[in-house]
Amino acid sequence: MHIDPKPIKPSLRRQGIYLLPNSFTLAALFAGFYAIVQAMNQNFEHAAVAIFIAMILDGMDGRVARLTHSQSAFGAEFDSLSDMVSFGVAPALIAYEWMLKDLGKLGWMIAFIHCAGAALRLARFNTMIGSTDKRWFIGLPSPAAAALVAGLVWICHAYGYNDLPGLQWIALGFTAFSGITMVTNVKFWSFKEIHLRRRVPFVMLLALVVVLMLLMSEPPLVLFGFFVCYALSGYVMALLGLGKKSAPLEPPQA
């Protein structure tokens, strides 16, 4: 009796990979690695800017994959590994080399909180794909958390705040806050409801011009301010929602 052999899955080499979206992911990974190298060489401003470049590239790879219909399981796994380096390991190492090193054991423990928070955040995100409301992120996204740390480093170097009293503790607070917020159940708006192909009022174009002018004039301050507001927005919405739930019911009027 002849038994057909079990079908063998084609190897990755035979399957091939989509070059265009994975090129953006690879570039984002390189930016994260470059940030680590610059932090080790004490070039903290370059390291912080590299994190923001990695954020831009990370935001483009998924969109390019969807536009070119080149999504793949390999691309999704590669993107997660790249995010772990660029938004987990790199910001933690930058914060440690910049200010937390002088705090001894407490410094590297807080840096590890950010690193572990990013790993847990990415693992939870991958397991919840397709089962949650796309309008919201559960926990602060790892790129936004990395922007809190990198943005603080950037503005301190851009505006000469490195000698600010208590800056070590400020850096410690931002690093711990970013790591913990990634693993909370607080919801953050995902911006996925914004569709560029839809018609918008003319005033929106004027607002976009103002935002671009501010961004071009003071990029460190504008970017850092935006991500600080975004990180706080989830807690504000949670508090407002809690207040609505706990508000006493008004007695019926006669």
PDB file of N, CA, C and O in Angstrom, residues 155-222:
ATOM      1  N   ILE A 155      15.509  67.424  24.248  1.00  0.00           N
ATOM      2  CA  ILE A 155      15.295  68.821  24.628  1.00  0.00           C
ATOM      3  C   ILE A 155      16.346  69.291  25.633  1.00  0.00           C
ATOM      4  O   ILE A 155      16.728  70.461  25.635  1.00  0.00           O
ATOM      5  N   CYS A 156      16.819  68.391  26.486  1.00  0.00           N
ATOM      6  CA  CYS A 156      17.847  68.788  27.459  1.00  0.00           C
ATOM      7  C   CYS A 156      19.151  69.149  26.758  1.00  0.00           C
ATOM      8  O   CYS A 156      19.863  70.070  27.193  1.00  0.00           O
ATOM      9  N   HIS A 157      19.481  68.474  25.684  1.00  0.00           N
ATOM     10  CA  HIS A 157      20.686  68.801  24.939  1.00  0.00           C
ATOM     11  C   HIS A 157      20.461  69.986  24.006  1.00  0.00           C
ATOM     12  O   HIS A 157      21.348  70.816  23.813  1.00  0.00           O
ATOM     13  N   ALA A 158      19.268  70.083  23.427  1.00  0.00           N
ATOM     14  CA  ALA A 158      18.992  71.163  22.477  1.00  0.00           C
ATOM     15  C   ALA A 158      18.907  72.521  23.168  1.00  0.00           C
ATOM     16  O   ALA A 158      19.299  73.537  22.594  1.00  0.00           O
ATOM     17  N   TYR A 159      18.408  72.557  24.415  1.00  0.00           N
ATOM     18  CA  TYR A 159      18.197  73.818  25.110  1.00  0.00           C
ATOM     19  C   TYR A 159      19.119  74.003  26.316  1.00  0.00           C
ATOM     20  O   TYR A 159      18.935  74.931  27.099  1.00  0.00           O
ATOM     21  N   GLY A 160      20.097  73.121  26.462  1.00  0.00           N
ATOM     22  CA  GLY A 160      21.090  73.290  27.519  1.00  0.00           C
ATOM     23  C   GLY A 160      20.578  73.053  28.920  1.00  0.00           C
ATOM     24  O   GLY A 160      20.944  73.779  29.852  1.00  0.00           O
ATOM     25  N   TYR A 161      19.734  72.035  29.104  1.00  0.00           N
ATOM     26  CA  TYR A 161      19.176  71.740  30.423  1.00  0.00           C
ATOM     27  C   TYR A 161      19.914  70.603  31.132  1.00  0.00           C
ATOM     28  O   TYR A 161      19.427  70.080  32.140  1.00  0.00           O
ATOM     29  N   ASN A 162      21.069  70.207  30.654  1.00  0.00           N
ATOM     30  CA  ASN A 162      21.757  69.052  31.227  1.00  0.00           C
ATOM     31  C   ASN A 162      22.224  69.295  32.671  1.00  0.00           C
ATOM     32  O   ASN A 162      22.467  68.328  33.398  1.00  0.00           O
ATOM     33  N   ASP A 163      22.377  70.553  33.046  1.00  0.00           N
ATOM     34  CA  ASP A 163      22.806  70.877  34.411  1.00  0.00           C
ATOM     35  C   ASP A 163      21.630  71.241  35.314  1.00  0.00           C
ATOM     36  O   ASP A 163      21.825  71.793  36.398  1.00  0.00           O
ATOM     37  N   LEU A 164      20.429  70.938  34.870  1.00  0.00           N
ATOM     38  CA  LEU A 164      19.242  71.256  35.659  1.00  0.00           C
ATOM     39  C   LEU A 164      19.247  70.453  36.961  1.00  0.00           C
ATOM     40  O   LEU A 164      19.481  69.238  36.954  1.00  0.00           O
ATOM     41  N   PRO A 165      19.024  71.108  38.109  1.00  0.00           N
ATOM     42  CA  PRO A 165      19.012  70.370  39.387  1.00  0.00           C
ATOM     43  C   PRO A 165      17.922  69.298  39.405  1.00  0.00           C
ATOM     44  O   PRO A 165      16.794  69.526  39.001  1.00  0.00           O
ATOM     45  N   GLY A 166      18.296  68.127  39.880  1.00  0.00           N
ATOM     46  CA  GLY A 166      17.326  67.033  39.975  1.00  0.00           C
ATOM     47  C   GLY A 166      16.999  66.357  38.663  1.00  0.00           C
ATOM     48  O   GLY A 166      16.028  65.587  38.592  1.00  0.00           O
ATOM     49  N   LEU A 167      17.801  66.614  37.617  1.00  0.00           N
ATOM     50  CA  LEU A 167      17.496  66.035  36.307  1.00  0.00           C
ATOM     51  C   LEU A 167      17.574  64.509  36.336  1.00  0.00           C
ATOM     52  O   LEU A 167      16.847  63.828  35.616  1.00  0.00           O
ATOM     53  N   GLN A 168      18.439  63.961  37.177  1.00  0.00           N
ATOM     54  CA  GLN A 168      18.537  62.509  37.292  1.00  0.00           C
ATOM     55  C   GLN A 168      17.204  61.895  37.716  1.00  0.00           C
ATOM     56  O   GLN A 168      16.775  60.872  37.176  1.00  0.00           O
ATOM     57  N   TRP A 169      16.557  62.565  38.664  1.00  0.00           N
ATOM     58  CA  TRP A 169      15.290  62.030  39.159  1.00  0.00           C
ATOM     59  C   TRP A 169      14.166  62.249  38.157  1.00  0.00           C
ATOM     60  O   TRP A 169      13.220  61.451  38.087  1.00  0.00           O
ATOM     61  N   ILE A 170      14.256  63.328  37.390  1.00  0.00           N
ATOM     62  CA  ILE A 170      13.273  63.539  36.322  1.00  0.00           C
ATOM     63  C   ILE A 170      13.410  62.449  35.268  1.00  0.00           C
ATOM     64  O   ILE A 170      12.414  61.882  34.798  1.00  0.00           O
ATOM     65  N   ALA A 171      14.664  62.150  34.890  1.00  0.00           N
ATOM     66  CA  ALA A 171      14.903  61.081  33.920  1.00  0.00           C
ATOM     67  C   ALA A 171      14.427  59.739  34.461  1.00  0.00           C
ATOM     68  O   ALA A 171      13.839  58.929  33.723  1.00  0.00           O
ATOM     69  N   LEU A 172      14.665  59.503  35.731  1.00  0.00           N
ATOM     70  CA  LEU A 172      14.202  58.259  36.351  1.00  0.00           C
ATOM     71  C   LEU A 172      12.679  58.168  36.306  1.00  0.00           C
ATOM     72  O   LEU A 172      12.113  57.117  35.997  1.00  0.00           O
ATOM     73  N   GLY A 173      11.999  59.286  36.607  1.00  0.00           N
ATOM     74  CA  GLY A 173      10.539  59.292  36.596  1.00  0.00           C
ATOM     75  C   GLY A 173       9.971  59.037  35.212  1.00  0.00           C
ATOM     76  O   GLY A 173       9.022  58.258  35.055  1.00  0.00           O
ATOM     77  N   PHE A 174      10.543  59.671  34.187  1.00  0.00           N
ATOM     78  CA  PHE A 174      10.056  59.471  32.827  1.00  0.00           C
ATOM     79  C   PHE A 174      10.289  58.037  32.368  1.00  0.00           C
ATOM     80  O   PHE A 174       9.432  57.434  31.703  1.00  0.00           O
ATOM     81  N   THR A 175      11.458  57.484  32.694  1.00  0.00           N
ATOM     82  CA  THR A 175      11.768  56.116  32.274  1.00  0.00           C
ATOM     83  C   THR A 175      10.843  55.115  32.949  1.00  0.00           C
ATOM     84  O   THR A 175      10.330  54.189  32.303  1.00  0.00           O
ATOM     85  N   ALA A 176      10.612  55.277  34.241  1.00  0.00           N
ATOM     86  CA  ALA A 176       9.713  54.377  34.957  1.00  0.00           C
ATOM     87  C   ALA A 176       8.273  54.537  34.471  1.00  0.00           C
ATOM     88  O   ALA A 176       7.556  53.546  34.267  1.00  0.00           O
ATOM     89  N   PHE A 177       7.840  55.786  34.277  1.00  0.00           N
ATOM     90  CA  PHE A 177       6.474  56.042  33.815  1.00  0.00           C
ATOM     91  C   PHE A 177       6.231  55.407  32.451  1.00  0.00           C
ATOM     92  O   PHE A 177       5.183  54.789  32.211  1.00  0.00           O
ATOM     93  N   SER A 178       7.188  55.563  31.541  1.00  0.00           N
ATOM     94  CA  SER A 178       7.013  55.011  30.195  1.00  0.00           C
ATOM     95  C   SER A 178       6.942  53.486  30.238  1.00  0.00           C
ATOM     96  O   SER A 178       6.114  52.875  29.547  1.00  0.00           O
ATOM     97  N   GLY A 179       7.787  52.861  31.050  1.00  0.00           N
ATOM     98  CA  GLY A 179       7.770  51.405  31.127  1.00  0.00           C
ATOM     99  C   GLY A 179       6.503  50.857  31.743  1.00  0.00           C
ATOM    100  O   GLY A 179       5.921  49.884  31.245  1.00  0.00           O
ATOM    101  N   ILE A 180       6.043  51.478  32.816  1.00  0.00           N
ATOM    102  CA  ILE A 180       4.842  50.996  33.497  1.00  0.00           C
ATOM    103  C   ILE A 180       3.593  51.248  32.662  1.00  0.00           C
ATOM    104  O   ILE A 180       2.692  50.400  32.589  1.00  0.00           O
ATOM    105  N   THR A 181       3.528  52.400  32.002  1.00  0.00           N
ATOM    106  CA  THR A 181       2.342  52.749  31.223  1.00  0.00           C
ATOM    107  C   THR A 181       2.153  51.820  30.033  1.00  0.00           C
ATOM    108  O   THR A 181       1.018  51.614  29.582  1.00  0.00           O
ATOM    109  N   MET A 182       3.231  51.236  29.536  1.00  0.00           N
ATOM    110  CA  MET A 182       3.090  50.296  28.419  1.00  0.00           C
ATOM    111  C   MET A 182       2.322  49.042  28.802  1.00  0.00           C
ATOM    112  O   MET A 182       1.701  48.402  27.938  1.00  0.00           O
ATOM    113  N   VAL A 183       2.349  48.655  30.069  1.00  0.00           N
ATOM    114  CA  VAL A 183       1.721  47.396  30.480  1.00  0.00           C
ATOM    115  C   VAL A 183       0.439  47.626  31.280  1.00  0.00           C
ATOM    116  O   VAL A 183      -0.114  46.678  31.837  1.00  0.00           O
ATOM    117  N   THR A 184      -0.048  48.861  31.354  1.00  0.00           N
ATOM    118  CA  THR A 184      -1.328  49.109  32.023  1.00  0.00           C
ATOM    119  C   THR A 184      -2.477  48.748  31.083  1.00  0.00           C
ATOM    120  O   THR A 184      -2.283  48.465  29.897  1.00  0.00           O
ATOM    121  N   ASN A 185      -3.682  48.781  31.608  1.00  0.00           N
ATOM    122  CA  ASN A 185      -4.884  48.547  30.798  1.00  0.00           C
ATOM    123  C   ASN A 185      -5.527  49.851  30.346  1.00  0.00           C
ATOM    124  O   ASN A 185      -6.674  49.852  29.886  1.00  0.00           O
ATOM    125  N   VAL A 186      -4.791  50.954  30.482  1.00  0.00           N
ATOM    126  CA  VAL A 186      -5.299  52.255  30.055  1.00  0.00           C
ATOM    127  C   VAL A 186      -5.373  52.295  28.528  1.00  0.00           C
ATOM    128  O   VAL A 186      -4.467  51.802  27.841  1.00  0.00           O
ATOM    129  N   LYS A 187      -6.453  52.865  27.998  1.00  0.00           N
ATOM    130  CA  LYS A 187      -6.657  52.927  26.549  1.00  0.00           C
ATOM    131  C   LYS A 187      -6.108  54.242  25.992  1.00  0.00           C
ATOM    132  O   LYS A 187      -6.275  55.298  26.595  1.00  0.00           O
ATOM    133  N   PHE A 188      -5.470  54.131  24.835  1.00  0.00           N
ATOM    134  CA  PHE A 188      -4.940  55.285  24.121  1.00  0.00           C
ATOM    135  C   PHE A 188      -5.461  55.267  22.692  1.00  0.00           C
ATOM    136  O   PHE A 188      -5.503  54.206  22.064  1.00  0.00           O
ATOM    137  N   TRP A 189      -5.821  56.443  22.210  1.00  0.00           N
ATOM    138  CA  TRP A 189      -6.359  56.552  20.849  1.00  0.00           C
ATOM    139  C   TRP A 189      -5.309  56.097  19.848  1.00  0.00           C
ATOM    140  O   TRP A 189      -4.139  56.481  19.923  1.00  0.00           O
ATOM    141  N   SER A 190      -5.732  55.285  18.871  1.00  0.00           N
ATOM    142  CA  SER A 190      -4.797  54.703  17.908  1.00  0.00           C
ATOM    143  C   SER A 190      -4.619  55.536  16.641  1.00  0.00           C
ATOM    144  O   SER A 190      -3.754  55.213  15.825  1.00  0.00           O
ATOM    145  N   PHE A 191      -5.449  56.562  16.433  1.00  0.00           N
ATOM    146  CA  PHE A 191      -5.406  57.408  15.233  1.00  0.00           C
ATOM    147  C   PHE A 191      -5.771  56.640  13.961  1.00  0.00           C
ATOM    148  O   PHE A 191      -5.584  57.153  12.855  1.00  0.00           O
ATOM    149  N   LYS A 192      -6.272  55.412  14.098  1.00  0.00           N
ATOM    150  CA  LYS A 192      -6.593  54.626  12.907  1.00  0.00           C
ATOM    151  C   LYS A 192      -7.906  55.037  12.263  1.00  0.00           C
ATOM    152  O   LYS A 192      -8.238  54.551  11.184  1.00  0.00           O
ATOM    153  N   GLU A 193      -8.655  55.943  12.926  1.00  0.00           N
ATOM    154  CA  GLU A 193      -9.898  56.434  12.332  1.00  0.00           C
ATOM    155  C   GLU A 193      -9.648  57.561  11.349  1.00  0.00           C
ATOM    156  O   GLU A 193     -10.561  57.988  10.634  1.00  0.00           O
ATOM    157  N   ILE A 194      -8.416  58.066  11.308  1.00  0.00           N
ATOM    158  CA  ILE A 194      -8.094  59.160  10.392  1.00  0.00           C
ATOM    159  C   ILE A 194      -7.861  58.581   9.004  1.00  0.00           C
ATOM    160  O   ILE A 194      -6.988  57.727   8.803  1.00  0.00           O
ATOM    161  N   HIS A 195      -8.653  59.014   8.034  1.00  0.00           N
ATOM    162  CA  HIS A 195      -8.517  58.572   6.646  1.00  0.00           C
ATOM    163  C   HIS A 195      -8.148  59.776   5.781  1.00  0.00           C
ATOM    164  O   HIS A 195      -8.922  60.735   5.672  1.00  0.00           O
ATOM    165  N   LEU A 196      -6.984  59.711   5.171  1.00  0.00           N
ATOM    166  CA  LEU A 196      -6.489  60.835   4.385  1.00  0.00           C
ATOM    167  C   LEU A 196      -7.278  61.039   3.096  1.00  0.00           C
ATOM    168  O   LEU A 196      -7.188  62.112   2.487  1.00  0.00           O
ATOM    169  N   ARG A 197      -8.023  60.034   2.665  1.00  0.00           N
ATOM    170  CA  ARG A 197      -8.766  60.159   1.412  1.00  0.00           C
ATOM    171  C   ARG A 197     -10.114  60.832   1.591  1.00  0.00           C
ATOM    172  O   ARG A 197     -10.777  61.162   0.612  1.00  0.00           O
ATOM    173  N   ARG A 198     -10.546  61.023   2.832  1.00  0.00           N
ATOM    174  CA  ARG A 198     -11.843  61.657   3.070  1.00  0.00           C
ATOM    175  C   ARG A 198     -11.731  63.171   2.970  1.00  0.00           C
ATOM    176  O   ARG A 198     -10.676  63.752   3.203  1.00  0.00           O
ATOM    177  N   ARG A 199     -12.843  63.804   2.622  1.00  0.00           N
ATOM    178  CA  ARG A 199     -12.895  65.258   2.584  1.00  0.00           C
ATOM    179  C   ARG A 199     -12.917  65.820   4.003  1.00  0.00           C
ATOM    180  O   ARG A 199     -13.580  65.272   4.892  1.00  0.00           O
ATOM    181  N   VAL A 200     -12.196  66.896   4.211  1.00  0.00           N
ATOM    182  CA  VAL A 200     -12.149  67.559   5.517  1.00  0.00           C
ATOM    183  C   VAL A 200     -12.404  69.046   5.309  1.00  0.00           C
ATOM    184  O   VAL A 200     -12.220  69.571   4.206  1.00  0.00           O
ATOM    185  N   PRO A 201     -12.821  69.760   6.367  1.00  0.00           N
ATOM    186  CA  PRO A 201     -13.003  71.216   6.227  1.00  0.00           C
ATOM    187  C   PRO A 201     -11.689  71.909   5.876  1.00  0.00           C
ATOM    188  O   PRO A 201     -10.599  71.437   6.199  1.00  0.00           O
ATOM    189  N   PHE A 202     -11.825  73.073   5.200  1.00  0.00           N
ATOM    190  CA  PHE A 202     -10.645  73.811   4.753  1.00  0.00           C
ATOM    191  C   PHE A 202      -9.770  74.245   5.925  1.00  0.00           C
ATOM    192  O   PHE A 202      -8.548  74.335   5.803  1.00  0.00           O
ATOM    193  N   VAL A 203     -10.393  74.486   7.079  1.00  0.00           N
ATOM    194  CA  VAL A 203      -9.640  74.934   8.254  1.00  0.00           C
ATOM    195  C   VAL A 203      -8.641  73.879   8.711  1.00  0.00           C
ATOM    196  O   VAL A 203      -7.619  74.201   9.323  1.00  0.00           O
ATOM    197  N   MET A 204      -8.912  72.609   8.396  1.00  0.00           N
ATOM    198  CA  MET A 204      -7.981  71.548   8.774  1.00  0.00           C
ATOM    199  C   MET A 204      -6.647  71.700   8.049  1.00  0.00           C
ATOM    200  O   MET A 204      -5.593  71.410   8.600  1.00  0.00           O
ATOM    201  N   LEU A 205      -6.695  72.170   6.813  1.00  0.00           N
ATOM    202  CA  LEU A 205      -5.463  72.397   6.065  1.00  0.00           C
ATOM    203  C   LEU A 205      -4.664  73.539   6.677  1.00  0.00           C
ATOM    204  O   LEU A 205      -3.423  73.464   6.781  1.00  0.00           O
ATOM    205  N   LEU A 206      -5.357  74.579   7.130  1.00  0.00           N
ATOM    206  CA  LEU A 206      -4.669  75.680   7.796  1.00  0.00           C
ATOM    207  C   LEU A 206      -4.042  75.222   9.114  1.00  0.00           C
ATOM    208  O   LEU A 206      -2.925  75.619   9.458  1.00  0.00           O
ATOM    209  N   ALA A 207      -4.767  74.373   9.847  1.00  0.00           N
ATOM    210  CA  ALA A 207      -4.220  73.842  11.101  1.00  0.00           C
ATOM    211  C   ALA A 207      -2.983  72.993  10.839  1.00  0.00           C
ATOM    212  O   ALA A 207      -2.006  73.042  11.601  1.00  0.00           O
ATOM    213  N   LEU A 208      -3.007  72.248   9.738  1.00  0.00           N
ATOM    214  CA  LEU A 208      -1.846  71.425   9.387  1.00  0.00           C
ATOM    215  C   LEU A 208      -0.633  72.293   9.067  1.00  0.00           C
ATOM    216  O   LEU A 208       0.500  71.962   9.446  1.00  0.00           O
ATOM    217  N   VAL A 209      -0.867  73.421   8.414  1.00  0.00           N
ATOM    218  CA  VAL A 209       0.228  74.351   8.105  1.00  0.00           C
ATOM    219  C   VAL A 209       0.843  74.893   9.395  1.00  0.00           C
ATOM    220  O   VAL A 209       2.072  74.975   9.530  1.00  0.00           O
ATOM    221  N   VAL A 210      -0.010  75.267  10.355  1.00  0.00           N
ATOM    222  CA  VAL A 210       0.483  75.786  11.641  1.00  0.00           C
ATOM    223  C   VAL A 210       1.312  74.733  12.364  1.00  0.00           C
ATOM    224  O   VAL A 210       2.394  75.013  12.906  1.00  0.00           O
ATOM    225  N   VAL A 211       0.819  73.483  12.375  1.00  0.00           N
ATOM    226  CA  VAL A 211       1.547  72.404  13.045  1.00  0.00           C
ATOM    227  C   VAL A 211       2.898  72.179  12.382  1.00  0.00           C
ATOM    228  O   VAL A 211       3.927  72.002  13.069  1.00  0.00           O
ATOM    229  N   LEU A 212       2.929  72.182  11.067  1.00  0.00           N
ATOM    230  CA  LEU A 212       4.190  71.979  10.350  1.00  0.00           C
ATOM    231  C   LEU A 212       5.175  73.109  10.623  1.00  0.00           C
ATOM    232  O   LEU A 212       6.383  72.874  10.779  1.00  0.00           O
ATOM    233  N   MET A 213       4.671  74.344  10.703  1.00  0.00           N
ATOM    234  CA  MET A 213       5.552  75.479  10.995  1.00  0.00           C
ATOM    235  C   MET A 213       6.145  75.367  12.398  1.00  0.00           C
ATOM    236  O   MET A 213       7.337  75.622  12.607  1.00  0.00           O
ATOM    237  N   LEU A 214       5.309  74.982  13.359  1.00  0.00           N
ATOM    238  CA  LEU A 214       5.814  74.796  14.726  1.00  0.00           C
ATOM    239  C   LEU A 214       6.829  73.666  14.792  1.00  0.00           C
ATOM    240  O   LEU A 214       7.856  73.770  15.466  1.00  0.00           O
ATOM    241  N   LEU A 215       6.531  72.588  14.063  1.00  0.00           N
ATOM    242  CA  LEU A 215       7.438  71.441  14.073  1.00  0.00           C
ATOM    243  C   LEU A 215       8.783  71.785  13.452  1.00  0.00           C
ATOM    244  O   LEU A 215       9.837  71.365  13.942  1.00  0.00           O
ATOM    245  N   MET A 216       8.766  72.572  12.391  1.00  0.00           N
ATOM    246  CA  MET A 216      10.012  72.953  11.735  1.00  0.00           C
ATOM    247  C   MET A 216      10.809  73.948  12.567  1.00  0.00           C
ATOM    248  O   MET A 216      12.041  73.954  12.538  1.00  0.00           O
ATOM    249  N   SER A 217      10.115  74.787  13.336  1.00  0.00           N
ATOM    250  CA  SER A 217      10.818  75.805  14.116  1.00  0.00           C
ATOM    251  C   SER A 217      11.422  75.237  15.399  1.00  0.00           C
ATOM    252  O   SER A 217      12.556  75.568  15.756  1.00  0.00           O
ATOM    253  N   GLU A 218      10.690  74.372  16.091  1.00  0.00           N
ATOM    254  CA  GLU A 218      11.166  73.803  17.354  1.00  0.00           C
ATOM    255  C   GLU A 218      10.842  72.313  17.405  1.00  0.00           C
ATOM    256  O   GLU A 218       9.992  71.869  18.187  1.00  0.00           O
ATOM    257  N   PRO A 219      11.501  71.480  16.599  1.00  0.00           N
ATOM    258  CA  PRO A 219      11.150  70.049  16.569  1.00  0.00           C
ATOM    259  C   PRO A 219      11.295  69.328  17.901  1.00  0.00           C
ATOM    260  O   PRO A 219      10.409  68.535  18.260  1.00  0.00           O
ATOM    261  N   PRO A 220      12.360  69.558  18.702  1.00  0.00           N
ATOM    262  CA  PRO A 220      12.439  68.817  19.970  1.00  0.00           C
ATOM    263  C   PRO A 220      11.287  69.131  20.913  1.00  0.00           C
ATOM    264  O   PRO A 220      10.677  68.226  21.498  1.00  0.00           O
ATOM    265  N   LEU A 221      10.984  70.422  21.047  1.00  0.00           N
ATOM    266  CA  LEU A 221       9.948  70.837  21.984  1.00  0.00           C
ATOM    267  C   LEU A 221       8.572  70.374  21.533  1.00  0.00           C
ATOM    268  O   LEU A 221       7.768  69.889  22.348  1.00  0.00           O
ATOM    269  N   VAL A 222       8.265  70.514  20.244  1.00  0.00           N
ATOM    270  CA  VAL A 222       6.947  70.142  19.732  1.00  0.00           C
ATOM    271  C   VAL A 222       6.727  68.633  19.834  1.00  0.00           C
ATOM    272  O   VAL A 222       5.674  68.171  20.297  1.00  0.00           O
TER     273      VAL A 222
END
